[in-house]
mmCIF file with all atom_site columns, C-alpha atoms in Angstrom:
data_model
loop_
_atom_site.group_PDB
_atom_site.id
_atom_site.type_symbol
_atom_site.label_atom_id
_atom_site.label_alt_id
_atom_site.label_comp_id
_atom_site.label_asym_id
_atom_site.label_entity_id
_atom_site.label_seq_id
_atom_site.pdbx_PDB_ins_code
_atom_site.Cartn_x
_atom_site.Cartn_y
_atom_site.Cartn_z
_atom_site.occupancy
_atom_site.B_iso_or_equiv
_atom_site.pdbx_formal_charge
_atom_site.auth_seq_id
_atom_site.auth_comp_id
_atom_site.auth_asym_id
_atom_site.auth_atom_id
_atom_site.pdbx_PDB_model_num
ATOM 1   C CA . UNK A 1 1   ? -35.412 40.366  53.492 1.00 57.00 ? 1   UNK A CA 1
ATOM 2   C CA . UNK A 1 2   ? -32.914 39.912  50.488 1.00 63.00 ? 2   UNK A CA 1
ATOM 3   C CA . UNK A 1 3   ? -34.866 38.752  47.425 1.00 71.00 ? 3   UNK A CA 1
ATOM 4   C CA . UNK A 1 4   ? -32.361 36.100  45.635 1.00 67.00 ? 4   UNK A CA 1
ATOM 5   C CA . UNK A 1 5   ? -33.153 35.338  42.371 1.00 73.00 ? 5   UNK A CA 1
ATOM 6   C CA . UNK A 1 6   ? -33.453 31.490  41.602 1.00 79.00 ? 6   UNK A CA 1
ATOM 7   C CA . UNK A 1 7   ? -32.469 30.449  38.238 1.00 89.00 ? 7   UNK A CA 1
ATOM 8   C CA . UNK A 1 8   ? -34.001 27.638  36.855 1.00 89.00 ? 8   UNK A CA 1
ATOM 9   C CA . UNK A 1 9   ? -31.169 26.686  34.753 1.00 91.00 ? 9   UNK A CA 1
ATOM 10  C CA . UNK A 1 10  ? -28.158 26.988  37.597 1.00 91.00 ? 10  UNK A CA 1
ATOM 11  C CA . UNK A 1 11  ? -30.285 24.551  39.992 1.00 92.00 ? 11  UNK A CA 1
ATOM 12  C CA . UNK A 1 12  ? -30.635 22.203  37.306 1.00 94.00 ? 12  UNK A CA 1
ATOM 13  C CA . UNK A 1 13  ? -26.719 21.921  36.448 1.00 95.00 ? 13  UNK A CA 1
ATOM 14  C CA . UNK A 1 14  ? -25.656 21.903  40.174 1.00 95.00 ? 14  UNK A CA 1
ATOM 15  C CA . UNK A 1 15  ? -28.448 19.246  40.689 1.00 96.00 ? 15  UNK A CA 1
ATOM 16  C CA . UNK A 1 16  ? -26.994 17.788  37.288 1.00 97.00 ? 16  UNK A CA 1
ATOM 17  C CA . UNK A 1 17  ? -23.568 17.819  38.512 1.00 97.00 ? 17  UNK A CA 1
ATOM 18  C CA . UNK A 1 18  ? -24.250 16.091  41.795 1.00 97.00 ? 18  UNK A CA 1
ATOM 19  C CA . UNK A 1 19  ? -25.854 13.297  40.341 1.00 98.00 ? 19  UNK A CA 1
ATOM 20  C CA . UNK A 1 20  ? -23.154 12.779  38.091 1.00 97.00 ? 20  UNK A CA 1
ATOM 21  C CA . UNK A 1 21  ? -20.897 12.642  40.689 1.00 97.00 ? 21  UNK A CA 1
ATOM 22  C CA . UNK A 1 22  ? -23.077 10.361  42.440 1.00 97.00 ? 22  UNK A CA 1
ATOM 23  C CA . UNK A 1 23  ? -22.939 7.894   39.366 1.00 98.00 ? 23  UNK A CA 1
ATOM 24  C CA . UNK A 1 24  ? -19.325 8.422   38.848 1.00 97.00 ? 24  UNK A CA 1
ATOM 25  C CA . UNK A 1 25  ? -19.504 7.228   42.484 1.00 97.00 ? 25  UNK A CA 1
ATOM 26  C CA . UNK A 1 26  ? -21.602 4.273   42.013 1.00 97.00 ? 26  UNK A CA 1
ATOM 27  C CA . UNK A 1 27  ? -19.791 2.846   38.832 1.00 97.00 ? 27  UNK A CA 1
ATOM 28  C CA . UNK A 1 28  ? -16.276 3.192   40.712 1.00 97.00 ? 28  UNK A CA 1
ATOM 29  C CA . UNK A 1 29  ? -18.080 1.141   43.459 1.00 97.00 ? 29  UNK A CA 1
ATOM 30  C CA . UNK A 1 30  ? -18.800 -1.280  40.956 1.00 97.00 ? 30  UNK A CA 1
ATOM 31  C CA . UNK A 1 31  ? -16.099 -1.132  39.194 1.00 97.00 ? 31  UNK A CA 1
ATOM 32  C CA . UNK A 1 32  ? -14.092 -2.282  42.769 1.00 97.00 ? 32  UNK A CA 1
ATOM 33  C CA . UNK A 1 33  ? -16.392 -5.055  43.214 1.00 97.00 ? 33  UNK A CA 1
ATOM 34  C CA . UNK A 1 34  ? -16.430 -6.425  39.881 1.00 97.00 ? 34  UNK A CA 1
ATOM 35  C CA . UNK A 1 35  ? -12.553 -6.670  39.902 1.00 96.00 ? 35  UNK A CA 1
ATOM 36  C CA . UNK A 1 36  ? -12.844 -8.058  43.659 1.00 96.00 ? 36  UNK A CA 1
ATOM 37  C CA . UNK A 1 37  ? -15.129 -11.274 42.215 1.00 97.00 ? 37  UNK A CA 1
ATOM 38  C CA . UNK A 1 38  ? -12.843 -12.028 39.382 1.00 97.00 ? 38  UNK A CA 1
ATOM 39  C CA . UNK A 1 39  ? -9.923  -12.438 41.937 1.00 96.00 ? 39  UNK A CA 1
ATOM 40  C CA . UNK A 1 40  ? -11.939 -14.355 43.991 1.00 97.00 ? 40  UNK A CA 1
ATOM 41  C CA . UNK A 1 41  ? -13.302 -16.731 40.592 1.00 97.00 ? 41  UNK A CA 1
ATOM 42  C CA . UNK A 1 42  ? -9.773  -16.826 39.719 1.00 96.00 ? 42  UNK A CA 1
ATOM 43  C CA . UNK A 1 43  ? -8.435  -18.150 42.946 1.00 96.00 ? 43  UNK A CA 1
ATOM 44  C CA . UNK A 1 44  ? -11.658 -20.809 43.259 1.00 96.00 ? 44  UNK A CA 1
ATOM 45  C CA . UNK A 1 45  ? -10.599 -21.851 39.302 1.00 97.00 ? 45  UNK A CA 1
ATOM 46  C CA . UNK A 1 46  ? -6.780  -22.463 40.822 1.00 96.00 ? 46  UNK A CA 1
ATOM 47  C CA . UNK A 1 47  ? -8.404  -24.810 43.828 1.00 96.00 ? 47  UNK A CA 1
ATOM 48  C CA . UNK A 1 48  ? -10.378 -26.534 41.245 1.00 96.00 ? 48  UNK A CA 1
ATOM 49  C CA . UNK A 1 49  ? -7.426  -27.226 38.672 1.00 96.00 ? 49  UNK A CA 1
ATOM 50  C CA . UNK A 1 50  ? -5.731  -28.350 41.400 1.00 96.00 ? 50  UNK A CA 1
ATOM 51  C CA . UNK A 1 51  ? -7.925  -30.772 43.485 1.00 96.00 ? 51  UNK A CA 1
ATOM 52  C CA . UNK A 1 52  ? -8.754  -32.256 40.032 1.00 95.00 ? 52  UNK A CA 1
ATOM 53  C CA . UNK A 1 53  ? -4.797  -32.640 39.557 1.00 96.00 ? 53  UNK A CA 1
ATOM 54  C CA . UNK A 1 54  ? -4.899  -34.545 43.057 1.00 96.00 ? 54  UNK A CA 1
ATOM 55  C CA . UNK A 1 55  ? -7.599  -36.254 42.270 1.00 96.00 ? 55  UNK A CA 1
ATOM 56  C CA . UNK A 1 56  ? -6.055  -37.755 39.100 1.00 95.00 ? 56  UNK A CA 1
ATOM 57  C CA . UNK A 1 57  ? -2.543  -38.334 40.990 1.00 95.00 ? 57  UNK A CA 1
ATOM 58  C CA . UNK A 1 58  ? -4.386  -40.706 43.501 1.00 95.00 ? 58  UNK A CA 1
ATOM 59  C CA . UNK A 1 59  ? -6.389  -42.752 41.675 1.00 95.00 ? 59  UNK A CA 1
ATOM 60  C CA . UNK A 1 60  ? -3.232  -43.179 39.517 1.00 94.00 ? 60  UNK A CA 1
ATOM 61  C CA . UNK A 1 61  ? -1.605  -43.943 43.189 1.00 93.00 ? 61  UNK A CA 1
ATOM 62  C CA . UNK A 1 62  ? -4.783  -46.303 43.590 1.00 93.00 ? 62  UNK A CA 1
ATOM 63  C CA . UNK A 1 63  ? -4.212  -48.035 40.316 1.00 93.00 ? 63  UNK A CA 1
ATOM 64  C CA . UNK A 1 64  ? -0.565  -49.010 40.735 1.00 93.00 ? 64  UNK A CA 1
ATOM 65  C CA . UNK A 1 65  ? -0.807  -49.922 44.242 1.00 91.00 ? 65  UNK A CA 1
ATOM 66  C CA . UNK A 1 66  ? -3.390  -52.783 42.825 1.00 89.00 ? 66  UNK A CA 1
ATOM 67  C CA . UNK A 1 67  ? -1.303  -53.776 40.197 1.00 92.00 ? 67  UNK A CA 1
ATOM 68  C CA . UNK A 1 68  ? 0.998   -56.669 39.951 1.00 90.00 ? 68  UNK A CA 1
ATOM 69  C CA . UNK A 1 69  ? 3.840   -54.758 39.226 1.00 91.00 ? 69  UNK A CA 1
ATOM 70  C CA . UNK A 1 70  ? 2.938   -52.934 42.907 1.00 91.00 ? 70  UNK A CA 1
ATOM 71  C CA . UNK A 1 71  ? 2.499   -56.028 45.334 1.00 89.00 ? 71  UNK A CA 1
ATOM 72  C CA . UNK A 1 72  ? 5.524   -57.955 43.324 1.00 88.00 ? 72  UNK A CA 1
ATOM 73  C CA . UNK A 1 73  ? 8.115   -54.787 44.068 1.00 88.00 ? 73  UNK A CA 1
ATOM 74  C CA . UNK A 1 74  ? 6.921   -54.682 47.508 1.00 88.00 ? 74  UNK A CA 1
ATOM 75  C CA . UNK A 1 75  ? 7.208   -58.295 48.396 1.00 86.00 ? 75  UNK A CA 1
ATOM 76  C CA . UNK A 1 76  ? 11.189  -58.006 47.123 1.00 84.00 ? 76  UNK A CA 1
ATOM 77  C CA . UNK A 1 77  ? 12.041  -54.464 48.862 1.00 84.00 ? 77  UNK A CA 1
ATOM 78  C CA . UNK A 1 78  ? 9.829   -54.554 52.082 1.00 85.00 ? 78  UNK A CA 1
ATOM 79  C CA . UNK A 1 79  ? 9.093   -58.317 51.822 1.00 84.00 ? 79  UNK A CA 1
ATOM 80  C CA . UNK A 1 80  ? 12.229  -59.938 51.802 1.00 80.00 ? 80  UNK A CA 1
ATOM 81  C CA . UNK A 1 81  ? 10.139  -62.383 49.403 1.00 85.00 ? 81  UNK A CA 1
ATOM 82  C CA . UNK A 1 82  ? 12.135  -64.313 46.799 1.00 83.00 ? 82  UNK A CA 1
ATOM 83  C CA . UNK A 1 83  ? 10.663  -65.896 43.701 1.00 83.00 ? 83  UNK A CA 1
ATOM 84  C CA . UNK A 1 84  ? 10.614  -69.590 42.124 1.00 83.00 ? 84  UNK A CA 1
ATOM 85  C CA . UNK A 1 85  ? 14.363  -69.923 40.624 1.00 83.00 ? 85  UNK A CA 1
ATOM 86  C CA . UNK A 1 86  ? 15.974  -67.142 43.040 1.00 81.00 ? 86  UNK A CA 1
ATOM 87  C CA . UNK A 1 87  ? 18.995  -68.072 45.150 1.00 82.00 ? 87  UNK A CA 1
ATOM 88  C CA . UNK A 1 88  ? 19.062  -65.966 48.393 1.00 79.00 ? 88  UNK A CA 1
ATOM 89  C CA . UNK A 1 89  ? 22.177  -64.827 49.864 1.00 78.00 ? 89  UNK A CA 1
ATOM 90  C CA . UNK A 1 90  ? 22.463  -64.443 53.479 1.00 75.00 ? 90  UNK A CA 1
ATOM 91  C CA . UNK A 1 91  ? 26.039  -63.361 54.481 1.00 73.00 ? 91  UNK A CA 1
ATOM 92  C CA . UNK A 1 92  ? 27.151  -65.182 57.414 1.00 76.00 ? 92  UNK A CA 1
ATOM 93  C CA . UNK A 1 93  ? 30.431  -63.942 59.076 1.00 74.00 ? 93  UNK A CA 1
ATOM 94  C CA . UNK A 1 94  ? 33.330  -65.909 59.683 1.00 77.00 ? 94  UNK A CA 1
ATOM 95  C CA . UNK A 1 95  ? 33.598  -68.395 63.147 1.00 79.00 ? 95  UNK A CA 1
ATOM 96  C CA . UNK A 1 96  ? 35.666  -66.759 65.794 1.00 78.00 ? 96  UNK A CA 1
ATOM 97  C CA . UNK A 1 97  ? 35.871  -63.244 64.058 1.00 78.00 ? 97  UNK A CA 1
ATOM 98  C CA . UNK A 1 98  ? 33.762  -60.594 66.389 1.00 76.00 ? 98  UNK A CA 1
ATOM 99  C CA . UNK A 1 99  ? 31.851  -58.317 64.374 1.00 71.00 ? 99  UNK A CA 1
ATOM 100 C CA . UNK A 1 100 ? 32.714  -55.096 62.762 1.00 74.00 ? 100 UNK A CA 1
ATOM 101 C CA . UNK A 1 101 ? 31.216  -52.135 64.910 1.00 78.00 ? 101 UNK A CA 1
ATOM 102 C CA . UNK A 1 102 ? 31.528  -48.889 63.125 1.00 78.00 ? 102 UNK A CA 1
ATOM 103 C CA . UNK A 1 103 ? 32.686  -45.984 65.601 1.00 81.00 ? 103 UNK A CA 1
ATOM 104 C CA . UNK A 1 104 ? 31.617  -42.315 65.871 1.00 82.00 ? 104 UNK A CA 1
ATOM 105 C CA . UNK A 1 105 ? 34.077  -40.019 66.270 1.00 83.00 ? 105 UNK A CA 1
ATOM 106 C CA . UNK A 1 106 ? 33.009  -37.396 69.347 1.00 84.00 ? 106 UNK A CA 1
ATOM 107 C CA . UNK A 1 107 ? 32.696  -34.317 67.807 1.00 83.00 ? 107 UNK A CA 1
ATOM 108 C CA . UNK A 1 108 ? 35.169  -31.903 69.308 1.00 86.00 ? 108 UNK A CA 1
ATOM 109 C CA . UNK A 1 109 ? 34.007  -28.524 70.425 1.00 83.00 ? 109 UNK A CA 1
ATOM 110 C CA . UNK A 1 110 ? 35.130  -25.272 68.540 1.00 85.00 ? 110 UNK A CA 1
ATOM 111 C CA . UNK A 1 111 ? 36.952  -23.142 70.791 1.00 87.00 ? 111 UNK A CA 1
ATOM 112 C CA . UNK A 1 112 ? 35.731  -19.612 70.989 1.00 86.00 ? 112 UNK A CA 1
ATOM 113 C CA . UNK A 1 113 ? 37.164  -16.307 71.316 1.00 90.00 ? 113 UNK A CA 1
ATOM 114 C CA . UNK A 1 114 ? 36.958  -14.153 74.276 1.00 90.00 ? 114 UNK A CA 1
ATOM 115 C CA . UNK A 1 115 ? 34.524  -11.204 72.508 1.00 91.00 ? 115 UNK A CA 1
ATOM 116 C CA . UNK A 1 116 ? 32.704  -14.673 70.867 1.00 88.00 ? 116 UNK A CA 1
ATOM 117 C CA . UNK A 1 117 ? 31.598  -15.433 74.697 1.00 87.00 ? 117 UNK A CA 1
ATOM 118 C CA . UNK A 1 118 ? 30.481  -12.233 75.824 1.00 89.00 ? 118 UNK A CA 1
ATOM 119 C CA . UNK A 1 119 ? 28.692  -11.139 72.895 1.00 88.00 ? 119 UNK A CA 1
ATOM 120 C CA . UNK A 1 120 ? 26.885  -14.890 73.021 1.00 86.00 ? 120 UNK A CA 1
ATOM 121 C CA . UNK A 1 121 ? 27.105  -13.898 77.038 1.00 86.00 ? 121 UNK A CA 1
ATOM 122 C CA . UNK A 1 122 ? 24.934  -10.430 76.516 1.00 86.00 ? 122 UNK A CA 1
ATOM 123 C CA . UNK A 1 123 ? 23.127  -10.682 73.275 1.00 85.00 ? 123 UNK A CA 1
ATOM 124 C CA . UNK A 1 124 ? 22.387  -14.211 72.586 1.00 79.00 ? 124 UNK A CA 1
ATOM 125 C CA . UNK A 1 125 ? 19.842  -16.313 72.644 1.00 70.00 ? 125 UNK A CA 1
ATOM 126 C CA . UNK A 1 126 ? 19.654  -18.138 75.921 1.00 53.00 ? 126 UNK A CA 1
#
């Protein structure tokens, strides 16, 4: 049987040493998580700002749309309301003329060249 020597001092620095890697472990660890959460309270900071930004922009929407100003543009644009004094034009066309019909041109097709089709032919995408 081999007799080893234990000395008192050695175990205590390699038990010293492993601990302090364990802690060195640890605080990493926490390290991670603690930059993890302020990502996380940064992004829920971001949604706040802007809900509260939404927020504001609709009841602003809210307070126009009860306004005066609100109901008296939309009775003149979507309405087709006139006011007291106004003098509405309705243009009428002449008797016997037939109406104006704007044409479309038919578009006409590009022609292609001969590679053009077969590449289209093997590689595209139909």
């Amino acid at each position: 049987m081999v007799n080893v020597p234990i000395n008192v001092r050695r175990v205590a620095v390699i038990i010293g040493i492993v601990m302090l890697v364990f802690i060195v472990l640890e605080v990493n660890r926490r390290l991670e998580e603690l930059n993890l959460l302020n990502k996380q309270n940064e992004l829920a900071r971001a949604q706040a700002t802007q809900s509260v930004q939404t927020q504001v922009a609709l009841q602003t929407s809210v307070a126009y749309a009860g306004s005066t100003n609100a109901v008296e543009e939309w009775a003149r644009t979507d309405g087709h309301y006139i006011q007291d004094g106004d003098l509405p034009v309705v243009p009428i066309g002449q008797p016997g003329t037939a109406p104006l019909e704007m044409s479309v041109p038919a578009p006409t097709p590009t022609p292609m060249a001969r590679w053009q089709v077969w590449w289209d032919l093997f590689f595209g995408e139909h």
